[in-house]
Coordinates of C-alpha atoms (C1' of nucleotides) in Angstrom, one line a residue:
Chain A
X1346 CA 0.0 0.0 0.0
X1347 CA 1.5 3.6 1.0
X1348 CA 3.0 5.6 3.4
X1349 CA 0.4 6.8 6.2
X1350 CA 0.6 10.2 6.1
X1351 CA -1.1 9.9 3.0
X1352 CA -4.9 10.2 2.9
X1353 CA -6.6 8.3 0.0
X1354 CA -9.8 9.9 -1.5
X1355 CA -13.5 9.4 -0.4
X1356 CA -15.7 9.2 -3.3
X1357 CA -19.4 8.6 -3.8
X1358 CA -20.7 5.2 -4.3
X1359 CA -24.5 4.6 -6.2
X1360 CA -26.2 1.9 -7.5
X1361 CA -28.2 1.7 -10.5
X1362 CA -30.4 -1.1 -11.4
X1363 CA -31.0 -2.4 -15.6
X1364 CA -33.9 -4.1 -14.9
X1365 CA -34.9 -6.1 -18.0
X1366 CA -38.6 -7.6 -18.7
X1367 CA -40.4 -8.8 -21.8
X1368 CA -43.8 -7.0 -23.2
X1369 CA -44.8 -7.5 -26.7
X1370 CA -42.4 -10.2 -27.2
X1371 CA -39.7 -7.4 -27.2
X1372 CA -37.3 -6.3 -24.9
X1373 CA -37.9 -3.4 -22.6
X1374 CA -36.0 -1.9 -19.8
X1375 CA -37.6 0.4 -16.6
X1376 CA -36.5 4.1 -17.0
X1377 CA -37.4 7.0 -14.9
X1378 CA -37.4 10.6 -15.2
X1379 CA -34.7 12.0 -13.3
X1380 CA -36.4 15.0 -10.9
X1381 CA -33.0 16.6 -9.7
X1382 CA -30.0 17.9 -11.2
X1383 CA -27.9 16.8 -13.0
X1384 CA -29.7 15.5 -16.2
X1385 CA -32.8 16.7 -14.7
X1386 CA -35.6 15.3 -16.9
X1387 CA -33.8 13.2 -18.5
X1388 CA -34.5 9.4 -18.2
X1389 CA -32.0 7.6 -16.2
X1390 CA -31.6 4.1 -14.9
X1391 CA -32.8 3.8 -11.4
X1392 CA -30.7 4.1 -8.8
X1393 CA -29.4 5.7 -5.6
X1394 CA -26.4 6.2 -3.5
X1395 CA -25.2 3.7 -1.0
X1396 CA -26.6 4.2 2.6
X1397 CA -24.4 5.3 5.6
X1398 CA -25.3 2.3 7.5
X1399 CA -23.2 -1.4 6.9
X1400 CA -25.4 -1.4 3.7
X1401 CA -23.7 -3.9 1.8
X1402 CA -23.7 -3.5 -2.3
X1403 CA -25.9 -5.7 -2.6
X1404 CA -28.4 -5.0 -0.1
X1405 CA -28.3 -1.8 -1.7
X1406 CA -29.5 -3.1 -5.4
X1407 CA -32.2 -5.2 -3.8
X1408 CA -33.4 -1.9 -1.6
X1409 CA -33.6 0.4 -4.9
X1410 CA -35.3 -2.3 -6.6
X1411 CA -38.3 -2.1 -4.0
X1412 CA -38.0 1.3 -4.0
X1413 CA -38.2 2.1 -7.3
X1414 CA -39.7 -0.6 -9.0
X1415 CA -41.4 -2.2 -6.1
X1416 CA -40.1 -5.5 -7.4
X1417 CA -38.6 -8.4 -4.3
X1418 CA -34.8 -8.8 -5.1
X1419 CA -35.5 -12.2 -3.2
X1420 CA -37.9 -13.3 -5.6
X1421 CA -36.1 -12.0 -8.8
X1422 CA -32.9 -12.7 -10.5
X1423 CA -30.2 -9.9 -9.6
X1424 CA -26.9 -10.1 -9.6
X1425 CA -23.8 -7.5 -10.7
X1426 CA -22.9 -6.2 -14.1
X1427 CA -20.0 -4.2 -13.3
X1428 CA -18.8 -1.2 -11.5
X1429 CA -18.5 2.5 -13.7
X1430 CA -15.7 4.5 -12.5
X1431 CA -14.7 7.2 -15.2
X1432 CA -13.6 10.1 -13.7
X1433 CA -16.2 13.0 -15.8
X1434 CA -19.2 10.7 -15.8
X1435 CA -20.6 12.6 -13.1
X1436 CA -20.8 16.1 -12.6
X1437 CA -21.0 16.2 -9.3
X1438 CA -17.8 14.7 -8.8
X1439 CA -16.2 11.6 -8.0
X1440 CA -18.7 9.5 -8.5
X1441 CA -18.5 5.2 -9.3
X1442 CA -21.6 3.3 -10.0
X1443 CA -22.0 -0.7 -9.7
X1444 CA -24.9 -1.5 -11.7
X1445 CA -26.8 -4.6 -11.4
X1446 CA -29.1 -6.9 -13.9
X1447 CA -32.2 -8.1 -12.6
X1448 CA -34.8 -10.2 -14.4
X1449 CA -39.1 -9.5 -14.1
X1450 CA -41.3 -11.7 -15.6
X1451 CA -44.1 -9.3 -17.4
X1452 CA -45.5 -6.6 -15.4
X1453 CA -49.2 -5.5 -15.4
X1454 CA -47.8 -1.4 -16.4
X1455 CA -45.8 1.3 -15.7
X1456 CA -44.2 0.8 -12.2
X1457 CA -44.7 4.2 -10.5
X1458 CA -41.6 4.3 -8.4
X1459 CA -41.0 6.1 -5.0
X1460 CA -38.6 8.3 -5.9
X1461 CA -38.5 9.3 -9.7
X1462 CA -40.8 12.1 -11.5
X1463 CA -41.4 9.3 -13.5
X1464 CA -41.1 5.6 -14.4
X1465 CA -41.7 3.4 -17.1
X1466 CA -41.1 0.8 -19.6
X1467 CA -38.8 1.5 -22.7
X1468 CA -37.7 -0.3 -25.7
X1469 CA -34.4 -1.6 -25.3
X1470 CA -33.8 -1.3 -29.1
X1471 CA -34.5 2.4 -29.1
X1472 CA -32.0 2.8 -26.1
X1473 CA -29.7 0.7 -28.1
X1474 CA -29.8 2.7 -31.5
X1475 CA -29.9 5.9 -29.5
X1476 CA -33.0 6.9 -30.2
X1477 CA -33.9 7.3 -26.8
X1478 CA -31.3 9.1 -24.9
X1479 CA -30.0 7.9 -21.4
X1480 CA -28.3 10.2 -18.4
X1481 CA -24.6 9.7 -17.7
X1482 CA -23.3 6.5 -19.3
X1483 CA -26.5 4.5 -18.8
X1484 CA -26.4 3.4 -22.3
X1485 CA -23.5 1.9 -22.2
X1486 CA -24.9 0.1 -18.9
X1487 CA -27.8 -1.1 -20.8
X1488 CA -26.1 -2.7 -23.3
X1489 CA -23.6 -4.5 -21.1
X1490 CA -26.7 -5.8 -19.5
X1491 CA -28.7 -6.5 -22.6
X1492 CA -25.8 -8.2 -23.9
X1493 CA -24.9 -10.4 -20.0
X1494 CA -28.1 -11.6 -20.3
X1495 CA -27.9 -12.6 -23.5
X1496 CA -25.0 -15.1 -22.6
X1497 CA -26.7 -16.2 -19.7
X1498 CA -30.0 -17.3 -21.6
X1499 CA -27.5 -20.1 -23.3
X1500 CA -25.8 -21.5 -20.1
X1501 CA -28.7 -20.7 -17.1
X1502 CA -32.3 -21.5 -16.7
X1503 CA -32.1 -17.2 -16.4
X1504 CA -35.3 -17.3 -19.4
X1505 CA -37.5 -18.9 -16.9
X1506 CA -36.8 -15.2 -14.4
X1507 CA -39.0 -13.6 -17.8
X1508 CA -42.0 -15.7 -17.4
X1509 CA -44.4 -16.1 -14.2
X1510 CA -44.8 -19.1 -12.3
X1511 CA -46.1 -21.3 -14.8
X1512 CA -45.9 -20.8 -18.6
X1513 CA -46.0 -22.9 -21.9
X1514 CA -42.9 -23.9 -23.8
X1515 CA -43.8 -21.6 -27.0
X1516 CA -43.6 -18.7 -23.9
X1517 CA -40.3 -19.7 -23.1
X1518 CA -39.3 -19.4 -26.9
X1519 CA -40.7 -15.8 -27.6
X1520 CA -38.1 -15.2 -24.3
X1521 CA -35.0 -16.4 -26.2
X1522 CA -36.5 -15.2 -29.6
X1523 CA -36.8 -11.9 -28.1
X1524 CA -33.9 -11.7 -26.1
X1525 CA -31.3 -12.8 -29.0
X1526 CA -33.3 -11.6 -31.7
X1527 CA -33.8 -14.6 -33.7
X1528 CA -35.8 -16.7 -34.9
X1529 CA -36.2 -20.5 -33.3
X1530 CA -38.0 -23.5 -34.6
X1531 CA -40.8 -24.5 -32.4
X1532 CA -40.6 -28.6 -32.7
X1533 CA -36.9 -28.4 -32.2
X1534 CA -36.9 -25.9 -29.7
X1535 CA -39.7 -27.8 -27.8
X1536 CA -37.5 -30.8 -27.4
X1537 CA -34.2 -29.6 -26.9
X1538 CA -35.6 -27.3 -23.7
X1539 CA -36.7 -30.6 -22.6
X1540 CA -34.0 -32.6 -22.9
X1541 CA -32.2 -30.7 -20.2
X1542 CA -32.5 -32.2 -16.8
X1543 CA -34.0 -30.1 -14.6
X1544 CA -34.4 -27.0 -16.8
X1545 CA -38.3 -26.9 -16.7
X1546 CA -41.0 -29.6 -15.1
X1547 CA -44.7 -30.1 -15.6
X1548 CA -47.4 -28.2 -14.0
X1549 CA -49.6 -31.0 -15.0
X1550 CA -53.2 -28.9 -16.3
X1551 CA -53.1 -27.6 -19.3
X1552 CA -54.4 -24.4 -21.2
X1553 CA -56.0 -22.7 -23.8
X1554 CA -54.3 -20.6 -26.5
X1555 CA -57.2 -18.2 -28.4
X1556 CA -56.5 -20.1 -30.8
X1557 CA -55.2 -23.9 -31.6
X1558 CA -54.2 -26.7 -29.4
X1559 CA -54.2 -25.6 -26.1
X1560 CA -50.2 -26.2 -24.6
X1561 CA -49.2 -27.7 -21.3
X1562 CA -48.0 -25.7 -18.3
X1563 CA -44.6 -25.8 -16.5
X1564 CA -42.9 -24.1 -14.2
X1565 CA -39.2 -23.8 -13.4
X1566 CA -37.3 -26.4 -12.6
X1567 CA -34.2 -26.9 -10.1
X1568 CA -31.6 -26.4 -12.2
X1569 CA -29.5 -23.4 -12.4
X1570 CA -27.0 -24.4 -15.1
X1571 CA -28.2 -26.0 -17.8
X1572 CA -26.5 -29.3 -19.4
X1573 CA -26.1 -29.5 -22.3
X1574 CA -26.9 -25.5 -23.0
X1575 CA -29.0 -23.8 -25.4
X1576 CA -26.5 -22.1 -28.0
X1577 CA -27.6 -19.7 -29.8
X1578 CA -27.0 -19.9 -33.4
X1579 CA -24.1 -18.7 -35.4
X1580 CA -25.2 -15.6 -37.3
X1581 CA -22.1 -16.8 -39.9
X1582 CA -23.6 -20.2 -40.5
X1583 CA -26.6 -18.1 -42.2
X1584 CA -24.4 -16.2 -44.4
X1585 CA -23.5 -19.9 -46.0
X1586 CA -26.7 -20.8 -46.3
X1587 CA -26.9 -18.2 -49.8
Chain B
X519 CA -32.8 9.8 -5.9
X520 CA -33.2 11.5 -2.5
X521 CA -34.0 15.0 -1.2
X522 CA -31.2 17.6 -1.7
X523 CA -30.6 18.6 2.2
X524 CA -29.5 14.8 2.9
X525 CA -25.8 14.2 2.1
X526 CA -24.4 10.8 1.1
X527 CA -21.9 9.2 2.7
X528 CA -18.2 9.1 1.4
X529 CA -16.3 5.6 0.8
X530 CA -13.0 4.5 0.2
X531 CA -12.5 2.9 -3.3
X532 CA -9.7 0.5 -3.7
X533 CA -8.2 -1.6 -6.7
X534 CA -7.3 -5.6 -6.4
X535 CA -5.6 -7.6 -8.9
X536 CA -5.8 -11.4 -9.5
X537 CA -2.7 -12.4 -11.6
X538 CA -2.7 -15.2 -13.3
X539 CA 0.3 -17.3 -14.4
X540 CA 1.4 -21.0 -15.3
X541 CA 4.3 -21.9 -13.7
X542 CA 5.5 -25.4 -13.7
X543 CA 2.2 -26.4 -15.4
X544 CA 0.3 -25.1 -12.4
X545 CA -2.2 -22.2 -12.0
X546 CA -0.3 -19.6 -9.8
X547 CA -1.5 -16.4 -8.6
X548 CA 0.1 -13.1 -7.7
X549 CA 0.1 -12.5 -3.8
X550 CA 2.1 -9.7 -1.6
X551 CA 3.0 -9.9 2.4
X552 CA 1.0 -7.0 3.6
X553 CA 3.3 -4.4 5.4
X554 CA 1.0 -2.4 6.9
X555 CA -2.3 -2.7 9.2
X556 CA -4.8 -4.4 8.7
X557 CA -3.7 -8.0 8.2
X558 CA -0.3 -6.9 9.0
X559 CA 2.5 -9.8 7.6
X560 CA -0.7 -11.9 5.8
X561 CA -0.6 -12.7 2.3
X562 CA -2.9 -10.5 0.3
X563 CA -3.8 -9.4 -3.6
X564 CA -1.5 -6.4 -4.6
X565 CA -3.9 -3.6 -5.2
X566 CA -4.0 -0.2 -3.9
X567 CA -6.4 3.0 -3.3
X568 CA -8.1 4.9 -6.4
X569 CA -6.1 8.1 -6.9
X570 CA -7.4 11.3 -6.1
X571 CA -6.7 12.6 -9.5
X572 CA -9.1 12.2 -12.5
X573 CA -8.1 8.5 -12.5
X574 CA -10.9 6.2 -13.4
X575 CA -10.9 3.0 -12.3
X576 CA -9.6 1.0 -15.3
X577 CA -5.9 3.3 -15.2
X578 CA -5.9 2.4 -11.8
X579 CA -6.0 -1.3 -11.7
X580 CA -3.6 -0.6 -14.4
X581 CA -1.3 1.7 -12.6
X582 CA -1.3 -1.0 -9.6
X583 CA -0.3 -3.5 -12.4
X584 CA 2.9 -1.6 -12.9
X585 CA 3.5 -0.3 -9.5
X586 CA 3.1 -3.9 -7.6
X587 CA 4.0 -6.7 -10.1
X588 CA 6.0 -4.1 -13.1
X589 CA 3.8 -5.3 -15.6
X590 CA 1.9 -3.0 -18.5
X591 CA -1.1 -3.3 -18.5
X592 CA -1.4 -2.1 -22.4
X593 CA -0.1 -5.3 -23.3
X594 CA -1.5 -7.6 -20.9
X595 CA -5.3 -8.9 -20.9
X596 CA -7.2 -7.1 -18.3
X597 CA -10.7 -6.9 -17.4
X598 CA -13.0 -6.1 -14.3
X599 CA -14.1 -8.7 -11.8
X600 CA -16.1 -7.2 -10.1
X601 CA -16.9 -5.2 -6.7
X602 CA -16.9 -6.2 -3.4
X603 CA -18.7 -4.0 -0.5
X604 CA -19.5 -6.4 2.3
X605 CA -19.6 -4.2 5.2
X606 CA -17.4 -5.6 7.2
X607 CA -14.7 -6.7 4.9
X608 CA -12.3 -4.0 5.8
X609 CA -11.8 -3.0 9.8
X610 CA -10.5 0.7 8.4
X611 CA -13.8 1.1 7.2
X612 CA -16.4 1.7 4.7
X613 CA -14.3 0.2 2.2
X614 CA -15.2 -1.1 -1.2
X615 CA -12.9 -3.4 -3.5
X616 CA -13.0 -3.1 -7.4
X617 CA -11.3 -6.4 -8.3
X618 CA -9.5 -6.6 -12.0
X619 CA -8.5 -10.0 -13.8
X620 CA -4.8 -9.9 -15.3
X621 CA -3.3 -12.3 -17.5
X622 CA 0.6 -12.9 -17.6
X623 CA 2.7 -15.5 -19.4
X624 CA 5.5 -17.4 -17.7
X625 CA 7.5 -14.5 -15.7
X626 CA 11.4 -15.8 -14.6
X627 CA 10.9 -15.5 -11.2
X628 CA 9.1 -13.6 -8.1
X629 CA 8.5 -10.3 -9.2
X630 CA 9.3 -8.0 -6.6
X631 CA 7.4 -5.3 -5.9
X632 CA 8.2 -2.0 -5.0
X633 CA 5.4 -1.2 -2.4
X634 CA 5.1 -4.9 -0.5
X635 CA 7.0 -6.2 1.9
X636 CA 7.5 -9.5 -0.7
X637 CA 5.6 -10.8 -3.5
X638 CA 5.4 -14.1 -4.8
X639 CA 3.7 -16.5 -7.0
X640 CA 1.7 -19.2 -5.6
X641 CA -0.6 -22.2 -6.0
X642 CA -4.1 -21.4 -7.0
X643 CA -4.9 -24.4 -5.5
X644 CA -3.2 -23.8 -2.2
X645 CA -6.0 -20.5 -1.6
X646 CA -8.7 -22.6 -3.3
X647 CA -7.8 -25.2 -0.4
X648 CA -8.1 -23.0 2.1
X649 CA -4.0 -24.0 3.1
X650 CA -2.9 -20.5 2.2
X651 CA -5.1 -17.8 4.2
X652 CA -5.5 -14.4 2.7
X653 CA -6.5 -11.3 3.7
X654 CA -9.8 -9.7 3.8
X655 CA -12.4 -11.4 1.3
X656 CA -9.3 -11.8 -1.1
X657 CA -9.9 -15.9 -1.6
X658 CA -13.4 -15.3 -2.5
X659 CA -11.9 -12.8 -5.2
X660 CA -9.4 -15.2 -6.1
X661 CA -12.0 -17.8 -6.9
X662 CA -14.0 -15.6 -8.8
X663 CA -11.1 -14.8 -11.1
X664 CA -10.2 -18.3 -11.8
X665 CA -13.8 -19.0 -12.3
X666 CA -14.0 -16.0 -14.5
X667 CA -11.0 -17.0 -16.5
X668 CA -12.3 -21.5 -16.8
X669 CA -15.2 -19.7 -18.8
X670 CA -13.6 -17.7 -21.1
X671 CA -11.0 -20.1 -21.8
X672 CA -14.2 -21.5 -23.6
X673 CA -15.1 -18.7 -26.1
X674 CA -12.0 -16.2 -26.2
X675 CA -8.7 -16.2 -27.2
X676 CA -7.6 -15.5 -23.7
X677 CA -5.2 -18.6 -23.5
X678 CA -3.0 -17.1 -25.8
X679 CA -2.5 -14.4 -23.0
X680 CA -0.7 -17.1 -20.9
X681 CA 2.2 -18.1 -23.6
X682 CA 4.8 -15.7 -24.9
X683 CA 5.0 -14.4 -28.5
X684 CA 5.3 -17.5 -30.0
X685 CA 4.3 -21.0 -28.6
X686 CA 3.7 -24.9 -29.6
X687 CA 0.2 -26.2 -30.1
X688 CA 1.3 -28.6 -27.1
X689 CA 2.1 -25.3 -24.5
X690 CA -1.4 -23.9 -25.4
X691 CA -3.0 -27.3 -24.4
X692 CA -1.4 -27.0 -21.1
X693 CA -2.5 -23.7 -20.6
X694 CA -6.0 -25.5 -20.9
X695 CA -5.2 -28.2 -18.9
X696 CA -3.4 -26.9 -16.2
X697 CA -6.9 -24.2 -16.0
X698 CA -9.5 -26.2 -16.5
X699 CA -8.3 -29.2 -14.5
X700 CA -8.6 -31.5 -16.9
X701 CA -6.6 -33.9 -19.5
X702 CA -7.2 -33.4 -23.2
X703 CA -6.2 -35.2 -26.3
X704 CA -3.3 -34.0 -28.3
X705 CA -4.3 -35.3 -31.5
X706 CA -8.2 -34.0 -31.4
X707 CA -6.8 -30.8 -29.7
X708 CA -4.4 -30.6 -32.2
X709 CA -6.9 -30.6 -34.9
X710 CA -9.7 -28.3 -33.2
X711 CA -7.3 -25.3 -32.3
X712 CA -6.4 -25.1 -35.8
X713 CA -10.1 -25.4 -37.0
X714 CA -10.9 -21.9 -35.2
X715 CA -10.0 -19.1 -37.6
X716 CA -8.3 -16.9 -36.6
X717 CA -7.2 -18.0 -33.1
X718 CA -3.2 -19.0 -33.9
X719 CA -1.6 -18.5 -37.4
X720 CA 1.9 -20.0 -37.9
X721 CA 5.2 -18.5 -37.3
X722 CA 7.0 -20.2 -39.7
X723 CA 10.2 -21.7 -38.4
X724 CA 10.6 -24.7 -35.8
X725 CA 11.5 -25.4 -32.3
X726 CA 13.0 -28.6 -30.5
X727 CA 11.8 -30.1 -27.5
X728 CA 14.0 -31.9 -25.1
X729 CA 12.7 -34.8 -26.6
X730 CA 10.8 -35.8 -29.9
X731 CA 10.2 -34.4 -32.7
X732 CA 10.5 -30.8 -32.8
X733 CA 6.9 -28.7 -32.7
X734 CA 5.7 -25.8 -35.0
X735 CA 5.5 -22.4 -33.5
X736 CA 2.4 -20.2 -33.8
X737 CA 1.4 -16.7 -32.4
X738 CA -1.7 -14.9 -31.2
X739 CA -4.4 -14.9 -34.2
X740 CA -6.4 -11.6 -34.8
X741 CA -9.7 -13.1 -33.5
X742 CA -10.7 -12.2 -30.0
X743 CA -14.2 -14.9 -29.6
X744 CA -13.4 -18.2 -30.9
X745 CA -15.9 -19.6 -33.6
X746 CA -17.2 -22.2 -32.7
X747 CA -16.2 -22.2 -29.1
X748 CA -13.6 -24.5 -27.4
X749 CA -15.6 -26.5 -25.2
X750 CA -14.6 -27.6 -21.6
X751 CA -15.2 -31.4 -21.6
X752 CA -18.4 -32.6 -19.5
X753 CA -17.8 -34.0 -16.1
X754 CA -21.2 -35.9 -16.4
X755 CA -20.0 -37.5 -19.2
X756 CA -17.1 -38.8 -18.2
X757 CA -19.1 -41.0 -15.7
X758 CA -21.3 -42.5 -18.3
X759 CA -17.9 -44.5 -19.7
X760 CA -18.1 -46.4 -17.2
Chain C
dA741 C1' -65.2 -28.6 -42.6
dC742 C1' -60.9 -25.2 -41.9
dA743 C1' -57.4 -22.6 -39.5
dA744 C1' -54.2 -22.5 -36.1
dT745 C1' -51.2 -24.0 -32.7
dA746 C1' -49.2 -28.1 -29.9
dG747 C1' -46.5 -32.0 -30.0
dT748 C1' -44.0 -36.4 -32.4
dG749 C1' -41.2 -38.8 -35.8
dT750 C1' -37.6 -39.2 -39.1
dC751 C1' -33.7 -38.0 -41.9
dT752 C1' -29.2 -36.2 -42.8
dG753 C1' -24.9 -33.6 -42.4
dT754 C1' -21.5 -32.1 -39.2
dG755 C1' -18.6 -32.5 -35.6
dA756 C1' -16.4 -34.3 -31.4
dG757 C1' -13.9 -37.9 -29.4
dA758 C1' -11.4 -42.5 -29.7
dC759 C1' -7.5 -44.2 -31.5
dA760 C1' -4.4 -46.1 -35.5
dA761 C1' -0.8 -44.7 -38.2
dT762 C1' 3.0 -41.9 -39.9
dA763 C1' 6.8 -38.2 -39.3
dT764 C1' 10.8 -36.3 -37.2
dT765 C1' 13.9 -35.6 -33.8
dA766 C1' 17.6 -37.2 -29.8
dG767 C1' 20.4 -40.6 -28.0
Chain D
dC34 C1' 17.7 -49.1 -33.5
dT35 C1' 14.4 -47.2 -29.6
dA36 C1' 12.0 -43.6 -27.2
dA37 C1' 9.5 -39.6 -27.3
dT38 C1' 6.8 -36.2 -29.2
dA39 C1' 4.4 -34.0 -33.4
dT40 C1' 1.1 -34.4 -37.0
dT41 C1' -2.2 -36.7 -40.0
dG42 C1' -6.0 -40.0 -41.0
dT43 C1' -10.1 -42.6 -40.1
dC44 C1' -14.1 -44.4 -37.8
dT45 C1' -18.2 -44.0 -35.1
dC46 C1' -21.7 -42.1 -32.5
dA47 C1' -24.5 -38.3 -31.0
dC48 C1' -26.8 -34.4 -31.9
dA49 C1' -28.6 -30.2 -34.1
dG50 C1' -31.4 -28.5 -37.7
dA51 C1' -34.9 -29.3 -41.5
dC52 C1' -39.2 -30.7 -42.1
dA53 C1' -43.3 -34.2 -42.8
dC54 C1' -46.7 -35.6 -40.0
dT55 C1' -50.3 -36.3 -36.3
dA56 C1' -53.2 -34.3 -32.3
dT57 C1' -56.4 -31.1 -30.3
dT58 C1' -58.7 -27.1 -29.9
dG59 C1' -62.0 -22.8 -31.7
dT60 C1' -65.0 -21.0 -35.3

DNA sequence: ACAATAGTGTCTGTGAGACAATATTAG
DNA sequence: CTAATATTGTCTCACAGACACTATTGT
């Protein structure tokens, strides 16, 4: 370390939260409207700064979630993306932010958070393309999220945080069709999700579509990491395909 | 966020680095005797406060990275870990840990550092164990990087970032081995690493062994993810044999 | 009946792993 | 020559993807 006359600096910690969810078989991520400078009125992730108390980093995420999206961290998937620490990103000074991901299955509407002016449900694509502008370097957040979870749909039962407690197999497919932005076959995918042990289990019932064959239920299953995993495919083996 | 008349609270921010090596065909990590409180004379991750100045926290890992084990960073793979802010991981404190990944090749011998008391190279498995104690949450750190690194053995070209300029298709299978734990086939590994594009291209000349029949060499390719991935053989599967 | 979606069966090419065979060096 | 390692060749089995086909509902 160094000498101990030396006094290292004391900078400000906050946590902001990309909180991914599926509606309209698209991705969308929770924005608010920031009410106080800097940015103010611009949409933001939410977020907040650490508390004084032995708050730990985590507790921290799961507290803003309830705050501001009134979501249960227990209940959800959340875990850390990475920690922002360039030096202008904030105005107000030294300032690192360690965002997390979390995962919500579909959400009746717009969460009105605590805090922010405002709260709601964005297109990721538009925050993506830019056509939606984001305070600080939430953008760049977002995609390191969009693109985590993206990884983790191949190697973790993570699709089943995007649907409630029971759903039907072609549910689970609009999740990874939506979340890679592909296009899956439905009799392949249907057995392939079942051939991993443990990734989903019957809910037994069944239930009607408005229109077809009605589809059977599941739920979740135990597994975490799935075995053999879901790869998503190559965008280069299309380009052979002429 | 929060009203304006409440102030947050200030934290210390400090940088750890998990070095990776292969020495002797063993996964070895970077560790420094502590020279000052806390954890006075225990082994520890070099690492270091975040600088006052406008130094984000990215050209400080790398900073610590020259300072502690005189490496450049500019050359060497490195990439955030991630942060660690359990209250009561530092006694000093509210302090919080950014933790960075480094990758070297083969150094000659323990680098010496200029803040620590010593530094050395040791075991991975010896902190996995628990038969080498560390400071603070640094183990847990540890594990993470290792784990961090198993993966993306898998779908980067990170392995490279363990051999010098130039190395035998037999060296980069150790780097494999000797990380993932496992025993691979020379001939099918021979075969697969040269299937990837872009992961190695030749170097032209040749290079004895002790023994045998001299190798090729090869250096870095240009590709950074490796298409189609190198995949970590399935312990499941290895009990089906039978 | 038809449309629409759920679920099953079958074929085929590719690729990974097992392992035989050949090449090239040192001693 | 033999030992040791590098490199190439070949076989086989499993599996992913394409897609025909059957099942079950609403209208």
């Amino acid at each position: 370390m160094v000498d101990e006359s030396w006094s290292p600096p004391e900078v400000l910690v906050t946590v902001d939260l990309v909180i991914l969810t599926l509606r309209e078989a698209s991705l969308h991520v929770l924005l608010v409207e920031r009410g106080v400078e800097p940015y103010l009125g611009e949409r933001a992730l939410p977020g907040g700064f650490l508390n004084n108390a032995g708050e730990g980093i985590a507790e921290a995420a799961a507290r803003e979630l309830r705050e501001e999206a009134d979501l249960d961290g227990a209940q959800l998937h959340l875990e850390q993306l990475g920690t922002y620490g360039k030096p202008a990103r904030d105005p107000r000074g030294r300032v690192i932010s360690v965002a997390y991901l979390a995962i919500a299955p579909g959400l009746p509407e717009p969460v009105a958070g605590t805090d922010a002016a405002g709260a709601g449900w964005e297109p990721v694509e538009d925050v993506l393309a830019g056509r939606l502008g984001l305070a600080f370097d939430h953008r760049q957040i977002v995609a390191d999220g969009v693109e985590r979870a993206r990884g983790k749909l191949e190697h973790t039962a993570l699709a089943t945080a995007f649907c409630g407690a029971t759903f039907t197999i072609a549910e689970l497919q609009q999740v990874y069709e939506a979340v890679w932005g592909v296009e899956l076959d439905p009799r392949n995918f249907y057995r392939k999700v079942q051939k991993v042990p443990g990734f989903i289990e019957s809910a037994g019932d069944e239930r009607k579509a408005t229109k077809g064959r009605p589809a059977r239920l599941f739920r979740a299953g135990a597994t975490t990491v799935l075995h053999p995993p879901l790869v998503r495919p190559d965008p280069a083996t299309e380009e052979e395909r002429q």
